[in-house]
Coordinates of C-alpha atoms in Angstrom, one line a residue:
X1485 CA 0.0 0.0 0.0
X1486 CA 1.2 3.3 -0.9
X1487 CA -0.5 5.6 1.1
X1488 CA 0.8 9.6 1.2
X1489 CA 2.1 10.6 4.5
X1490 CA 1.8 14.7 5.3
X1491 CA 5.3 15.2 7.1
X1492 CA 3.9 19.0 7.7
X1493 CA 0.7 17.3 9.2
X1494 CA 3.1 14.9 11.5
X1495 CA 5.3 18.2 12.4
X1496 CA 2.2 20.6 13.5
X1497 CA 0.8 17.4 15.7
X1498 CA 4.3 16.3 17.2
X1499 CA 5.3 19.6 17.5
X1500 CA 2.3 20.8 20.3
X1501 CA 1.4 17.1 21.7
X1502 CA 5.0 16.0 22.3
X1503 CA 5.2 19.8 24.0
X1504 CA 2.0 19.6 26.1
X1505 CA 3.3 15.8 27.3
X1506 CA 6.1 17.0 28.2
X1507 CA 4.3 19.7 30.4
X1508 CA 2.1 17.2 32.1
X1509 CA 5.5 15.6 33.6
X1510 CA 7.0 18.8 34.6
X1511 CA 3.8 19.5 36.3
X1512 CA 3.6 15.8 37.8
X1513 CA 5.4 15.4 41.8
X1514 CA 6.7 13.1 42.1
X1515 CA 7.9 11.9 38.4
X1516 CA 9.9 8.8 38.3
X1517 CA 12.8 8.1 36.9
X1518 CA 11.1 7.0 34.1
X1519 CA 8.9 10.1 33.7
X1520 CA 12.4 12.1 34.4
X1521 CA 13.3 10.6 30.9
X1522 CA 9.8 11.3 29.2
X1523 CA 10.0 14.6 30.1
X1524 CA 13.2 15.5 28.3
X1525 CA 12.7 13.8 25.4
X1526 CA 9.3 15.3 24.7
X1527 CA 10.5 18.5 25.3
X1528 CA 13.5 17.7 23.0
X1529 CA 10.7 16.1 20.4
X1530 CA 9.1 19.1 20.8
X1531 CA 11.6 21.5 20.2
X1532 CA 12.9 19.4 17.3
X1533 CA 9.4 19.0 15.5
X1534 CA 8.9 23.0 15.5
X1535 CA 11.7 23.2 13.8
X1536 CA 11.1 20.9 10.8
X1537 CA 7.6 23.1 10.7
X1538 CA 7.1 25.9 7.6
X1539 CA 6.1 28.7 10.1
X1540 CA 8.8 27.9 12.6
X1541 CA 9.7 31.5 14.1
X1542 CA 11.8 33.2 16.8
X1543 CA 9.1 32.9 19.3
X1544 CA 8.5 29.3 18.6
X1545 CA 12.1 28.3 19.5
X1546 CA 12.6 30.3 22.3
X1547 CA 9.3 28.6 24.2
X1548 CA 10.9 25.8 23.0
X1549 CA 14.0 26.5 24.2
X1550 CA 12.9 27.6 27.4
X1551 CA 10.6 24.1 28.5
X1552 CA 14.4 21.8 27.2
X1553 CA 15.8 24.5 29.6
X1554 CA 13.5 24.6 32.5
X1555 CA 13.6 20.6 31.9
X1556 CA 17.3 20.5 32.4
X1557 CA 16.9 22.4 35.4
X1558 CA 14.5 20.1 37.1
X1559 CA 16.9 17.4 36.6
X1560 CA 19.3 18.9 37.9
X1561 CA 21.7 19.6 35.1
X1562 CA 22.8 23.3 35.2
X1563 CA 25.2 23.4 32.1
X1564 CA 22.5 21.6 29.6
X1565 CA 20.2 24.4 31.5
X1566 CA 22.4 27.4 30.7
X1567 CA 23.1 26.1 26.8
X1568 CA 19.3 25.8 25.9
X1569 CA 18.8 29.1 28.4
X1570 CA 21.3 31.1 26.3
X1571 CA 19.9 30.1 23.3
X1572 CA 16.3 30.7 24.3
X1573 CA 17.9 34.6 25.6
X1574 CA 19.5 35.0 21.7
X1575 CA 16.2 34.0 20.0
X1576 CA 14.1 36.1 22.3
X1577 CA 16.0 39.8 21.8
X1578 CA 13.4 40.6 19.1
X1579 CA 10.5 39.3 20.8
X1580 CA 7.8 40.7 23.9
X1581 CA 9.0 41.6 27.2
X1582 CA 7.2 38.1 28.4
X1583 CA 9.5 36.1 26.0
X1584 CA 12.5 37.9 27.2
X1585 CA 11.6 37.9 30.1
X1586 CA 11.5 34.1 30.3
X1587 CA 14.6 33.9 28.7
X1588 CA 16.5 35.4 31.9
X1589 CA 14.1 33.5 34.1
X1590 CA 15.4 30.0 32.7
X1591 CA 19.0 31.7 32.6
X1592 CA 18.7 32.9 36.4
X1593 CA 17.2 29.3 37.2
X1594 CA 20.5 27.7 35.3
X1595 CA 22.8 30.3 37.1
X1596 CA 21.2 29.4 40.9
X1597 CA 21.4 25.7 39.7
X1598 CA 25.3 26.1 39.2
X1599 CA 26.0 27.9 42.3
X1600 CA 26.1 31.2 40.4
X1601 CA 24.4 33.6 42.6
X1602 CA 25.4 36.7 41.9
X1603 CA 24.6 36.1 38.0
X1604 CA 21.5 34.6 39.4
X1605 CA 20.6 37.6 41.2
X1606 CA 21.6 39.7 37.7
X1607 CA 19.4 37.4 35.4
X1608 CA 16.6 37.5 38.2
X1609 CA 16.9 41.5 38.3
X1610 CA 16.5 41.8 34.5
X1611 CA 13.4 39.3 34.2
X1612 CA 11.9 41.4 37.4
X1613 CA 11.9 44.9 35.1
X1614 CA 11.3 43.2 32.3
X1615 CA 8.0 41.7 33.7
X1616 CA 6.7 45.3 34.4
X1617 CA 6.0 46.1 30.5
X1618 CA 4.3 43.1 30.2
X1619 CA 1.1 44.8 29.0
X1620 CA -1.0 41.6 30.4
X1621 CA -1.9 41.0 34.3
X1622 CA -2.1 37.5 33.9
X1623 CA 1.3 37.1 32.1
X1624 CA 2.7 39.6 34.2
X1625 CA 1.7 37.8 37.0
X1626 CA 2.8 34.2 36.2
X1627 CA 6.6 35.6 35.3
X1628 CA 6.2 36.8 38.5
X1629 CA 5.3 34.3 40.6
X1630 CA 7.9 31.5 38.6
X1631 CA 10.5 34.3 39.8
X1632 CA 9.9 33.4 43.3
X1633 CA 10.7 29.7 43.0
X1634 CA 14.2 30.7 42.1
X1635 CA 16.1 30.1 44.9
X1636 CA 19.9 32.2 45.0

């Protein structure tokens, strides 16, 4: 049988369901070992399938960037962190405050992470104004709040 397959079709799916499964596990406490695996490589999945997509753009790889970072993180890997942290900070500079902005929370989070403090602090400081032009409460708020759980 020689059916057509729509790689596009498979990219826009595996691009948000392998990114929302991912979510589920950071969300999950306690994950197991096993889930600790899930979670980065749907993340990675993820990241990967947005960027085999047509519309793939800036903003798409720096969420993306951000959840392989905040993943790393929760494993406990600051250098892994810090690479996909700087690279969700370099695709964000053209983007809104909130995407900035979460590109110095997930490099502030890497910085703590590696015993880093005082570029912790710096990273933290940054997110912290950059979160006051965040036009939407909501947004505002939720930067905000994922601030606190930093700890330096």
């Amino acid at each position: 049988m020689n059916a057509e397959f729509d790689q596009q079709a498979a990219h826009r799916f595996f691009s948000a369901h392998c990114f929302n499964a991912a979510w589920e596990l950071i969300d999950k406490d306690p994950r197991s070992e096993d889930d600790q695996v899930q979670m980065l490589t749907r993340a990675m999945a993820s990241l990967w399938h947005w960027s085999q997509r047509p519309d793939d753009e800036p903003r798409n790889r720096s969420i993306g960037y951000w959840q392989v970072s905040r993943v790393y993180a929760l494993l406990g890997y600051g250098e892994p962190a810090r690479w996909f942290a700087q690279l969700c900070l370099e695709t964000s500079q053209n983007e809104a405050p909130f995407f900035l902005g979460y590109a110095y929370e997930c490099l502030a989070r890497a910085a703590a992470l590696c015993g880093e403090s005082e570029e912790a602090r710096r990273c933290l400081d940054e997110a912290a104004q950059l979160a006051e032009s965040i036009a939407d409460e909501s947004d505002r708020q939720q930067l905000l709040a994922d601030l606190k759980t930093i700890s330096v």
